[in-house]
Amino acid sequence: MSVKTQVKHILLESGGEYFSGAALARTLGVSRNAVWKAIQELEKQGFPVESKKSVGYRMVQAADLLTEEDIRKYLHTKYLGNILIVKEIMDSTNDYCRNLLQQGAIRGTVVVSNEQVAGRGRQGKRFYSPGGCGLYFSVIVNQDFQLQDASVLTACAAVATSRAIDKLYHTHTQIKWVNDVYLNGKKICGILTEGELSLESGTMSYAIVGIGINVRNTEETMPQGLRSTVSSIEEEVSDCHVQRCALLAAILYEMEQLISEMTERRFLAEYRQRSCLIGKRVEWVETNGTVKKVAVMDITDDCALVTQDTFGNVETHYGGTIGKILED
Ligand code: BTN
């Protein structure tokens, strides 16, 4: 375990008590300079460390630890999360689930990690997942799916996440087709659904729904390239302290409800109502990289995006990329 992680644990678990740099250094068997560096890194990651001259360091807010015990305190689901795996650090919760499936994992298993060192996003992109700053988890949904149900499942997860955040923090989150949750025009959550297609039957025997939420990243802790488009819940909602265990439990609760009625597509009305694209003009990025301006007309019952270009041609897209949302 790194010095930073050890310092983090001591401060988080001490209920706001002060520790001097010398005491931390002695306990961990490292130099005071190493402790100081660890504190700097924790502050950069958004941890609320307070330092007092000649006294030491402490965490000022109530700790937001991710533990199985705390998650279970909030969990009111029938099967999602019955098997719950919580880790401090892993490569990617989606990859962990894929391995579990090879060992016969069961429906509803949830894997959560405080940090991901190889978090993955759509289209081969990296998903930035620093420790303590976000909620990164994957849910195994294994029932027979038709291929087109994958985007419906992703849409279900987006509505569940959006709903849970709004209920807990009194926000008005929106969904950017097909899988991003936005708050105040900035992305706060991404969803990556993966599965394995049986070519014989054309069905997917399982799906892994991976959800990554930016909880307390600040502009300074965000990689340069993301700063103008990405934010976090605590950055956007004033005086908000997210308890990740409660947020996770709330999302799982909403997801379980929505998955149970997924085939009836009732949630689609809410999905459309939460869409930040319907009725807007946007840049549509073709697979070859060319960009064209289109108006977003609707989202179909199987979650495809219907657009109309400037010549009046209407197209239905099952995948692809939206560039900028254009001003009216
Ligand atoms: C995107 O924005 O393109 C999707 C991001 C999905 C990130 C989540 S975090 C939990 C799960 N594990 C991963 O490696 N990715 C997903």
PDB file of C-alpha atoms in Angstrom, residues 12-298:
ATOM      1  CA  LEU A  12     -10.381   8.854   7.362  1.00  0.00           C
ATOM      2  CA  GLU A  13     -10.734   6.343  10.138  1.00  0.00           C
ATOM      3  CA  SER A  14      -9.823   8.689  12.994  1.00  0.00           C
ATOM      4  CA  GLY A  15     -13.109  10.652  12.961  1.00  0.00           C
ATOM      5  CA  GLY A  16     -11.604  14.107  12.468  1.00  0.00           C
ATOM      6  CA  GLU A  17      -8.754  13.758  15.004  1.00  0.00           C
ATOM      7  CA  TYR A  18      -5.469  15.599  14.301  1.00  0.00           C
ATOM      8  CA  PHE A  19      -2.244  13.689  13.601  1.00  0.00           C
ATOM      9  CA  SER A  20       1.123  15.406  13.524  1.00  0.00           C
ATOM     10  CA  GLY A  21       3.373  14.831  10.531  1.00  0.00           C
ATOM     11  CA  ALA A  22       5.950  13.314  12.909  1.00  0.00           C
ATOM     12  CA  ALA A  23       3.421  10.859  14.379  1.00  0.00           C
ATOM     13  CA  LEU A  24       2.258   9.754  10.912  1.00  0.00           C
ATOM     14  CA  ALA A  25       5.869   9.359   9.778  1.00  0.00           C
ATOM     15  CA  ARG A  26       6.709   7.282  12.874  1.00  0.00           C
ATOM     16  CA  THR A  27       3.611   5.057  12.519  1.00  0.00           C
ATOM     17  CA  LEU A  28       4.297   4.360   8.852  1.00  0.00           C
ATOM     18  CA  GLY A  29       8.092   4.150   9.140  1.00  0.00           C
ATOM     19  CA  VAL A  30       8.639   6.825   6.481  1.00  0.00           C
ATOM     20  CA  SER A  31      10.127  10.335   6.407  1.00  0.00           C
ATOM     21  CA  ARG A  32       8.101  13.445   7.285  1.00  0.00           C
ATOM     22  CA  ASN A  33       8.713  14.616   3.741  1.00  0.00           C
ATOM     23  CA  ALA A  34       7.014  11.459   2.424  1.00  0.00           C
ATOM     24  CA  VAL A  35       4.010  12.187   4.657  1.00  0.00           C
ATOM     25  CA  TRP A  36       3.903  15.797   3.442  1.00  0.00           C
ATOM     26  CA  LYS A  37       3.968  14.625  -0.188  1.00  0.00           C
ATOM     27  CA  ALA A  38       1.155  12.148   0.522  1.00  0.00           C
ATOM     28  CA  ILE A  39      -0.938  14.960   2.056  1.00  0.00           C
ATOM     29  CA  GLN A  40      -0.354  17.134  -1.029  1.00  0.00           C
ATOM     30  CA  GLU A  41      -1.527  14.285  -3.296  1.00  0.00           C
ATOM     31  CA  LEU A  42      -4.637  13.684  -1.182  1.00  0.00           C
ATOM     32  CA  GLU A  43      -5.515  17.381  -1.345  1.00  0.00           C
ATOM     33  CA  LYS A  44      -5.013  17.348  -5.107  1.00  0.00           C
ATOM     34  CA  GLN A  45      -7.418  14.415  -5.335  1.00  0.00           C
ATOM     35  CA  GLY A  46     -10.046  16.458  -3.522  1.00  0.00           C
ATOM     36  CA  PHE A  47      -9.785  14.985  -0.016  1.00  0.00           C
ATOM     37  CA  PRO A  48     -10.748  17.603   2.575  1.00  0.00           C
ATOM     38  CA  VAL A  49      -7.468  17.576   4.522  1.00  0.00           C
ATOM     39  CA  GLU A  50      -7.048  20.428   7.001  1.00  0.00           C
ATOM     40  CA  SER A  51      -3.583  21.302   8.272  1.00  0.00           C
ATOM     41  CA  LYS A  52      -2.959  23.313  11.448  1.00  0.00           C
ATOM     42  CA  LYS A  53       0.451  24.751  12.215  1.00  0.00           C
ATOM     43  CA  SER A  54       2.250  22.910  15.059  1.00  0.00           C
ATOM     44  CA  VAL A  55      -0.705  20.484  15.406  1.00  0.00           C
ATOM     45  CA  GLY A  56      -0.931  18.382  12.244  1.00  0.00           C
ATOM     46  CA  TYR A  57      -3.471  17.082   9.764  1.00  0.00           C
ATOM     47  CA  ARG A  58      -7.057  15.820   9.835  1.00  0.00           C
ATOM     48  CA  MET A  59      -9.945  15.094   7.466  1.00  0.00           C
ATOM     49  CA  VAL A  60     -12.575  17.754   7.996  1.00  0.00           C
ATOM     50  CA  GLN A  61     -15.713  16.156   6.595  1.00  0.00           C
ATOM     51  CA  ALA A  62     -17.423  12.972   7.613  1.00  0.00           C
ATOM     52  CA  ALA A  63     -15.512  10.149   5.998  1.00  0.00           C
ATOM     53  CA  ASP A  64     -16.973   8.781   2.787  1.00  0.00           C
ATOM     54  CA  LEU A  65     -15.620   5.265   2.984  1.00  0.00           C
ATOM     55  CA  LEU A  66     -16.853   2.588   0.619  1.00  0.00           C
ATOM     56  CA  THR A  67     -17.395  -0.534   2.664  1.00  0.00           C
ATOM     57  CA  GLU A  68     -19.636  -3.526   2.167  1.00  0.00           C
ATOM     58  CA  GLU A  69     -21.120  -3.017   5.620  1.00  0.00           C
ATOM     59  CA  ASP A  70     -22.093   0.602   4.927  1.00  0.00           C
ATOM     60  CA  ILE A  71     -23.485  -0.165   1.469  1.00  0.00           C
ATOM     61  CA  ARG A  72     -25.696  -2.892   2.956  1.00  0.00           C
ATOM     62  CA  LYS A  73     -27.082  -0.391   5.491  1.00  0.00           C
ATOM     63  CA  TYR A  74     -28.631   1.551   2.603  1.00  0.00           C
ATOM     64  CA  LEU A  75     -29.459  -1.304   0.216  1.00  0.00           C
ATOM     65  CA  HIS A  76     -33.154  -2.105  -0.343  1.00  0.00           C
ATOM     66  CA  THR A  77     -33.008  -4.300  -3.431  1.00  0.00           C
ATOM     67  CA  LYS A  78     -34.314  -7.832  -3.940  1.00  0.00           C
ATOM     68  CA  TYR A  79     -31.330  -9.253  -5.826  1.00  0.00           C
ATOM     69  CA  LEU A  80     -29.026  -6.505  -7.140  1.00  0.00           C
ATOM     70  CA  GLY A  81     -26.045  -6.445  -4.804  1.00  0.00           C
ATOM     71  CA  ASN A  82     -26.895  -9.650  -2.924  1.00  0.00           C
ATOM     72  CA  ILE A  83     -23.362 -10.565  -3.905  1.00  0.00           C
ATOM     73  CA  LEU A  84     -21.322  -7.443  -3.353  1.00  0.00           C
ATOM     74  CA  ILE A  85     -17.574  -7.215  -3.884  1.00  0.00           C
ATOM     75  CA  VAL A  86     -15.893  -4.051  -2.608  1.00  0.00           C
ATOM     76  CA  LYS A  87     -12.198  -3.383  -3.222  1.00  0.00           C
ATOM     77  CA  GLU A  88      -9.822  -0.507  -2.558  1.00  0.00           C
ATOM     78  CA  ILE A  89      -8.224  -0.654  -5.979  1.00  0.00           C
ATOM     79  CA  MET A  90      -8.561  -2.697  -9.161  1.00  0.00           C
ATOM     80  CA  ASP A  91      -7.856  -2.357 -12.875  1.00  0.00           C
ATOM     81  CA  SER A  92     -11.453  -2.067 -13.984  1.00  0.00           C
ATOM     82  CA  THR A  93     -14.661  -3.273 -12.335  1.00  0.00           C
ATOM     83  CA  ASN A  94     -15.957  -4.374 -15.770  1.00  0.00           C
ATOM     84  CA  ASP A  95     -12.860  -6.559 -16.287  1.00  0.00           C
ATOM     85  CA  TYR A  96     -13.228  -7.980 -12.779  1.00  0.00           C
ATOM     86  CA  CYS A  97     -16.834  -8.952 -13.587  1.00  0.00           C
ATOM     87  CA  ARG A  98     -15.794 -10.577 -16.848  1.00  0.00           C
ATOM     88  CA  ASN A  99     -13.372 -12.789 -14.880  1.00  0.00           C
ATOM     89  CA  LEU A 100     -16.059 -13.577 -12.327  1.00  0.00           C
ATOM     90  CA  LEU A 101     -18.381 -14.680 -15.116  1.00  0.00           C
ATOM     91  CA  GLN A 102     -15.825 -17.231 -16.255  1.00  0.00           C
ATOM     92  CA  GLN A 103     -16.115 -18.696 -12.757  1.00  0.00           C
ATOM     93  CA  GLY A 104     -19.927 -18.706 -13.033  1.00  0.00           C
ATOM     94  CA  ALA A 105     -20.912 -15.475 -11.249  1.00  0.00           C
ATOM     95  CA  ILE A 106     -24.602 -15.018 -10.677  1.00  0.00           C
ATOM     96  CA  ARG A 107     -27.146 -12.432 -11.753  1.00  0.00           C
ATOM     97  CA  GLY A 108     -27.108  -9.242  -9.760  1.00  0.00           C
ATOM     98  CA  THR A 109     -23.488  -9.437  -8.585  1.00  0.00           C
ATOM     99  CA  VAL A 110     -22.122  -5.931  -8.009  1.00  0.00           C
ATOM    100  CA  VAL A 111     -18.421  -5.049  -7.991  1.00  0.00           C
ATOM    101  CA  VAL A 112     -17.279  -1.677  -6.606  1.00  0.00           C
ATOM    102  CA  SER A 113     -13.826  -0.168  -6.399  1.00  0.00           C
ATOM    103  CA  ASN A 114     -12.619   2.962  -4.643  1.00  0.00           C
ATOM    104  CA  GLU A 115     -10.095   3.473  -7.433  1.00  0.00           C
ATOM    105  CA  GLN A 116      -9.509   2.029 -10.920  1.00  0.00           C
ATOM    106  CA  VAL A 117      -6.081   2.088 -12.507  1.00  0.00           C
ATOM    107  CA  ALA A 118      -7.328   0.973 -15.928  1.00  0.00           C
ATOM    108  CA  GLY A 119     -10.902   2.264 -15.961  1.00  0.00           C
ATOM    109  CA  ARG A 120     -12.352   1.991 -19.468  1.00  0.00           C
ATOM    110  CA  GLY A 121     -14.801   4.186 -21.318  1.00  0.00           C
ATOM    111  CA  ARG A 122     -16.583   3.762 -24.654  1.00  0.00           C
ATOM    112  CA  GLN A 123     -14.720   3.590 -27.949  1.00  0.00           C
ATOM    113  CA  GLY A 124     -11.500   2.391 -26.290  1.00  0.00           C
ATOM    114  CA  LYS A 125     -11.116   5.584 -24.257  1.00  0.00           C
ATOM    115  CA  ARG A 126      -9.751   5.659 -20.722  1.00  0.00           C
ATOM    116  CA  PHE A 127     -12.088   6.499 -17.860  1.00  0.00           C
ATOM    117  CA  TYR A 128     -10.242   8.609 -15.295  1.00  0.00           C
ATOM    118  CA  SER A 129     -10.972   6.940 -11.923  1.00  0.00           C
ATOM    119  CA  PRO A 130      -8.872   8.373  -9.067  1.00  0.00           C
ATOM    120  CA  GLY A 131      -9.335   7.014  -5.535  1.00  0.00           C
ATOM    121  CA  GLY A 132     -11.879   8.632  -3.224  1.00  0.00           C
ATOM    122  CA  CYS A 133     -13.163  10.951  -5.959  1.00  0.00           C
ATOM    123  CA  GLY A 134     -15.736   8.817  -7.685  1.00  0.00           C
ATOM    124  CA  LEU A 135     -18.105   5.884  -7.624  1.00  0.00           C
ATOM    125  CA  TYR A 136     -16.974   3.138  -9.983  1.00  0.00           C
ATOM    126  CA  PHE A 137     -19.018  -0.051 -10.137  1.00  0.00           C
ATOM    127  CA  SER A 138     -20.293  -2.792 -12.416  1.00  0.00           C
ATOM    128  CA  VAL A 139     -23.423  -4.888 -12.295  1.00  0.00           C
ATOM    129  CA  ILE A 140     -23.761  -8.356 -13.817  1.00  0.00           C
ATOM    130  CA  VAL A 141     -27.085  -8.764 -15.542  1.00  0.00           C
ATOM    131  CA  ASN A 142     -27.255 -12.273 -16.939  1.00  0.00           C
ATOM    132  CA  GLN A 143     -30.397 -13.168 -18.693  1.00  0.00           C
ATOM    133  CA  ASP A 144     -30.819 -13.780 -22.415  1.00  0.00           C
ATOM    134  CA  PHE A 145     -30.704 -10.479 -24.257  1.00  0.00           C
ATOM    135  CA  GLN A 146     -31.218  -9.660 -27.875  1.00  0.00           C
ATOM    136  CA  LEU A 147     -28.307  -7.625 -29.207  1.00  0.00           C
ATOM    137  CA  GLN A 148     -30.421  -4.473 -29.550  1.00  0.00           C
ATOM    138  CA  ASP A 149     -31.341  -4.767 -25.850  1.00  0.00           C
ATOM    139  CA  ALA A 150     -27.786  -3.721 -24.927  1.00  0.00           C
ATOM    140  CA  SER A 151     -28.506  -0.071 -25.640  1.00  0.00           C
ATOM    141  CA  VAL A 152     -31.882  -0.339 -23.932  1.00  0.00           C
ATOM    142  CA  LEU A 153     -30.124  -1.708 -20.844  1.00  0.00           C
ATOM    143  CA  THR A 154     -27.622   1.154 -20.971  1.00  0.00           C
ATOM    144  CA  ALA A 155     -30.495   3.612 -21.247  1.00  0.00           C
ATOM    145  CA  CYS A 156     -32.155   1.948 -18.214  1.00  0.00           C
ATOM    146  CA  ALA A 157     -28.931   2.395 -16.241  1.00  0.00           C
ATOM    147  CA  ALA A 158     -28.698   6.039 -17.322  1.00  0.00           C
ATOM    148  CA  VAL A 159     -32.273   6.752 -16.173  1.00  0.00           C
ATOM    149  CA  ALA A 160     -31.653   4.927 -12.870  1.00  0.00           C
ATOM    150  CA  THR A 161     -28.480   6.941 -12.213  1.00  0.00           C
ATOM    151  CA  SER A 162     -30.050  10.221 -13.236  1.00  0.00           C
ATOM    152  CA  ARG A 163     -33.128   9.570 -11.060  1.00  0.00           C
ATOM    153  CA  ALA A 164     -31.099   8.525  -8.007  1.00  0.00           C
ATOM    154  CA  ILE A 165     -28.837  11.604  -8.214  1.00  0.00           C
ATOM    155  CA  ASP A 166     -31.837  13.937  -8.580  1.00  0.00           C
ATOM    156  CA  LYS A 167     -33.642  12.358  -5.620  1.00  0.00           C
ATOM    157  CA  LEU A 168     -30.614  12.545  -3.331  1.00  0.00           C
ATOM    158  CA  TYR A 169     -29.192  15.947  -4.258  1.00  0.00           C
ATOM    159  CA  HIS A 170     -32.268  17.776  -5.640  1.00  0.00           C
ATOM    160  CA  THR A 171     -30.638  18.265  -9.028  1.00  0.00           C
ATOM    161  CA  HIS A 172     -31.934  18.224 -12.614  1.00  0.00           C
ATOM    162  CA  THR A 173     -29.601  15.846 -14.369  1.00  0.00           C
ATOM    163  CA  GLN A 174     -29.979  15.102 -18.064  1.00  0.00           C
ATOM    164  CA  ILE A 175     -28.979  12.243 -20.325  1.00  0.00           C
ATOM    165  CA  LYS A 176     -26.857  12.673 -23.407  1.00  0.00           C
ATOM    166  CA  TRP A 177     -27.650   9.798 -25.768  1.00  0.00           C
ATOM    167  CA  VAL A 178     -26.935   7.112 -25.141  1.00  0.00           C
ATOM    168  CA  ASN A 179     -24.971   6.749 -21.980  1.00  0.00           C
ATOM    169  CA  ASP A 180     -23.798   9.959 -20.354  1.00  0.00           C
ATOM    170  CA  VAL A 181     -25.386  11.754 -17.421  1.00  0.00           C
ATOM    171  CA  TYR A 182     -24.972  15.533 -17.438  1.00  0.00           C
ATOM    172  CA  LEU A 183     -25.382  18.145 -14.742  1.00  0.00           C
ATOM    173  CA  ASN A 184     -25.381  21.873 -15.600  1.00  0.00           C
ATOM    174  CA  GLY A 185     -24.165  21.035 -19.101  1.00  0.00           C
ATOM    175  CA  LYS A 186     -21.166  18.976 -17.934  1.00  0.00           C
ATOM    176  CA  LYS A 187     -20.646  15.223 -17.902  1.00  0.00           C
ATOM    177  CA  ILE A 188     -20.698  13.711 -14.415  1.00  0.00           C
ATOM    178  CA  CYS A 189     -21.230  10.046 -15.310  1.00  0.00           C
ATOM    179  CA  GLY A 190     -20.461   7.582 -18.079  1.00  0.00           C
ATOM    180  CA  ILE A 191     -21.796   4.074 -18.639  1.00  0.00           C
ATOM    181  CA  LEU A 192     -20.136   1.191 -20.445  1.00  0.00           C
ATOM    182  CA  THR A 193     -22.250  -1.889 -21.149  1.00  0.00           C
ATOM    183  CA  GLU A 194     -20.415  -4.981 -22.375  1.00  0.00           C
ATOM    184  CA  GLY A 195     -21.517  -8.492 -23.168  1.00  0.00           C
ATOM    185  CA  GLU A 196     -20.763 -11.566 -25.187  1.00  0.00           C
ATOM    186  CA  LEU A 197     -22.769 -12.305 -28.278  1.00  0.00           C
ATOM    187  CA  SER A 198     -23.575 -15.886 -29.225  1.00  0.00           C
ATOM    188  CA  LEU A 199     -23.392 -15.909 -33.022  1.00  0.00           C
ATOM    189  CA  GLU A 200     -25.560 -19.014 -33.148  1.00  0.00           C
ATOM    190  CA  SER A 201     -28.557 -17.596 -31.309  1.00  0.00           C
ATOM    191  CA  GLY A 202     -27.858 -13.881 -31.828  1.00  0.00           C
ATOM    192  CA  THR A 203     -28.432 -13.333 -28.110  1.00  0.00           C
ATOM    193  CA  MET A 204     -26.216 -12.148 -25.285  1.00  0.00           C
ATOM    194  CA  SER A 205     -26.115 -14.498 -22.328  1.00  0.00           C
ATOM    195  CA  TYR A 206     -24.918 -11.774 -19.972  1.00  0.00           C
ATOM    196  CA  ALA A 207     -24.264  -8.085 -19.845  1.00  0.00           C
ATOM    197  CA  ILE A 208     -21.962  -6.115 -17.591  1.00  0.00           C
ATOM    198  CA  VAL A 209     -23.174  -2.595 -16.925  1.00  0.00           C
ATOM    199  CA  GLY A 210     -20.284  -0.437 -15.715  1.00  0.00           C
ATOM    200  CA  ILE A 211     -21.095   2.962 -14.235  1.00  0.00           C
ATOM    201  CA  GLY A 212     -18.543   5.642 -13.384  1.00  0.00           C
ATOM    202  CA  ILE A 213     -19.646   8.769 -11.525  1.00  0.00           C
ATOM    203  CA  ASN A 214     -17.469  11.777 -10.797  1.00  0.00           C
ATOM    204  CA  VAL A 215     -18.288  12.544  -7.191  1.00  0.00           C
ATOM    205  CA  ARG A 216     -15.777  15.114  -5.980  1.00  0.00           C
ATOM    206  CA  ASN A 217     -13.185  15.767  -8.680  1.00  0.00           C
ATOM    207  CA  THR A 218     -12.424  19.458  -8.916  1.00  0.00           C
ATOM    208  CA  GLU A 219     -11.213  21.384 -11.930  1.00  0.00           C
ATOM    209  CA  GLU A 220      -7.639  21.161 -10.593  1.00  0.00           C
ATOM    210  CA  THR A 221      -7.744  17.386 -10.098  1.00  0.00           C
ATOM    211  CA  MET A 222      -9.209  16.703 -13.550  1.00  0.00           C
ATOM    212  CA  PRO A 223      -6.878  15.966 -16.473  1.00  0.00           C
ATOM    213  CA  GLN A 224      -6.392  19.097 -18.600  1.00  0.00           C
ATOM    214  CA  GLY A 225      -8.259  17.784 -21.646  1.00  0.00           C
ATOM    215  CA  LEU A 226     -11.455  17.082 -19.679  1.00  0.00           C
ATOM    216  CA  ARG A 227     -11.794  20.286 -17.662  1.00  0.00           C
ATOM    217  CA  SER A 228     -14.172  22.186 -19.922  1.00  0.00           C
ATOM    218  CA  THR A 229     -16.613  19.304 -20.473  1.00  0.00           C
ATOM    219  CA  VAL A 230     -16.477  17.169 -17.321  1.00  0.00           C
ATOM    220  CA  SER A 231     -17.425  17.951 -13.717  1.00  0.00           C
ATOM    221  CA  SER A 232     -18.520  16.210 -10.528  1.00  0.00           C
ATOM    222  CA  ILE A 233     -21.566  16.187  -8.265  1.00  0.00           C
ATOM    223  CA  GLU A 234     -19.888  18.049  -5.392  1.00  0.00           C
ATOM    224  CA  GLU A 235     -18.411  20.597  -7.787  1.00  0.00           C
ATOM    225  CA  GLU A 236     -21.854  21.390  -9.253  1.00  0.00           C
ATOM    226  CA  VAL A 237     -24.054  21.225  -6.143  1.00  0.00           C
ATOM    227  CA  SER A 238     -23.205  23.702  -3.428  1.00  0.00           C
ATOM    228  CA  ASP A 239     -22.835  22.392   0.141  1.00  0.00           C
ATOM    229  CA  CYS A 240     -23.194  18.803  -0.989  1.00  0.00           C
ATOM    230  CA  HIS A 241     -21.282  15.949   0.618  1.00  0.00           C
ATOM    231  CA  VAL A 242     -21.927  12.720  -1.228  1.00  0.00           C
ATOM    232  CA  GLN A 243     -22.007   9.447   0.693  1.00  0.00           C
ATOM    233  CA  ARG A 244     -21.019   7.043  -2.032  1.00  0.00           C
ATOM    234  CA  CYS A 245     -22.564   4.041  -0.218  1.00  0.00           C
ATOM    235  CA  ALA A 246     -25.967   5.763  -0.190  1.00  0.00           C
ATOM    236  CA  LEU A 247     -25.632   6.832  -3.812  1.00  0.00           C
ATOM    237  CA  LEU A 248     -24.718   3.316  -4.931  1.00  0.00           C
ATOM    238  CA  ALA A 249     -27.634   1.778  -3.041  1.00  0.00           C
ATOM    239  CA  ALA A 250     -30.049   4.344  -4.505  1.00  0.00           C
ATOM    240  CA  ILE A 251     -28.891   3.638  -8.077  1.00  0.00           C
ATOM    241  CA  LEU A 252     -29.153  -0.128  -7.601  1.00  0.00           C
ATOM    242  CA  TYR A 253     -32.681   0.288  -6.254  1.00  0.00           C
ATOM    243  CA  GLU A 254     -33.778   2.334  -9.281  1.00  0.00           C
ATOM    244  CA  MET A 255     -31.986  -0.036 -11.664  1.00  0.00           C
ATOM    245  CA  GLU A 256     -33.712  -3.090 -10.271  1.00  0.00           C
ATOM    246  CA  GLN A 257     -37.119  -1.463 -10.767  1.00  0.00           C
ATOM    247  CA  LEU A 258     -36.315  -0.366 -14.314  1.00  0.00           C
ATOM    248  CA  ILE A 259     -34.775  -3.675 -15.400  1.00  0.00           C
ATOM    249  CA  SER A 260     -37.866  -5.552 -14.195  1.00  0.00           C
ATOM    250  CA  GLU A 261     -40.019  -3.548 -16.639  1.00  0.00           C
ATOM    251  CA  MET A 262     -37.405  -3.149 -19.359  1.00  0.00           C
ATOM    252  CA  THR A 263     -39.223  -5.218 -21.979  1.00  0.00           C
ATOM    253  CA  GLU A 264     -42.296  -2.984 -21.678  1.00  0.00           C
ATOM    254  CA  ARG A 265     -40.102   0.065 -22.374  1.00  0.00           C
ATOM    255  CA  ARG A 266     -42.127   2.192 -19.960  1.00  0.00           C
ATOM    256  CA  PHE A 267     -38.991   4.035 -18.821  1.00  0.00           C
ATOM    257  CA  LEU A 268     -38.466   5.431 -22.317  1.00  0.00           C
ATOM    258  CA  ALA A 269     -40.810   8.347 -21.699  1.00  0.00           C
ATOM    259  CA  GLU A 270     -38.533   9.412 -18.839  1.00  0.00           C
ATOM    260  CA  TYR A 271     -35.424   8.740 -20.925  1.00  0.00           C
ATOM    261  CA  ARG A 272     -36.736  11.061 -23.665  1.00  0.00           C
ATOM    262  CA  GLN A 273     -37.806  13.674 -21.145  1.00  0.00           C
ATOM    263  CA  ARG A 274     -34.318  13.646 -19.583  1.00  0.00           C
ATOM    264  CA  SER A 275     -32.613  13.852 -22.982  1.00  0.00           C
ATOM    265  CA  CYS A 276     -30.531  16.984 -23.494  1.00  0.00           C
ATOM    266  CA  LEU A 277     -30.496  16.343 -27.262  1.00  0.00           C
ATOM    267  CA  ILE A 278     -34.077  15.994 -28.455  1.00  0.00           C
ATOM    268  CA  GLY A 279     -35.106  19.204 -30.217  1.00  0.00           C
ATOM    269  CA  LYS A 280     -31.501  20.458 -30.378  1.00  0.00           C
ATOM    270  CA  ARG A 281     -29.143  20.989 -33.293  1.00  0.00           C
ATOM    271  CA  VAL A 282     -25.912  19.075 -32.804  1.00  0.00           C
ATOM    272  CA  GLU A 283     -22.752  18.056 -34.587  1.00  0.00           C
ATOM    273  CA  TRP A 284     -22.928  14.451 -35.736  1.00  0.00           C
ATOM    274  CA  VAL A 285     -19.510  12.822 -36.105  1.00  0.00           C
ATOM    275  CA  GLU A 286     -19.438  10.171 -38.872  1.00  0.00           C
ATOM    276  CA  THR A 287     -17.251   7.077 -38.431  1.00  0.00           C
ATOM    277  CA  ASN A 288     -14.786   8.519 -40.970  1.00  0.00           C
ATOM    278  CA  GLY A 289     -14.460  11.657 -38.803  1.00  0.00           C
ATOM    279  CA  THR A 290     -16.515  14.058 -40.940  1.00  0.00           C
ATOM    280  CA  VAL A 291     -18.814  16.273 -38.972  1.00  0.00           C
ATOM    281  CA  LYS A 292     -22.276  17.363 -40.085  1.00  0.00           C
ATOM    282  CA  LYS A 293     -24.930  19.517 -38.481  1.00  0.00           C
ATOM    283  CA  VAL A 294     -28.180  17.723 -37.733  1.00  0.00           C
ATOM    284  CA  ALA A 295     -31.328  18.281 -35.715  1.00  0.00           C
ATOM    285  CA  VAL A 296     -32.196  15.572 -33.184  1.00  0.00           C
ATOM    286  CA  MET A 297     -35.824  14.576 -33.747  1.00  0.00           C
ATOM    287  CA  ASP A 298     -36.414  11.656 -31.402  1.00  0.00           C
TER     288      ASP A 298
END
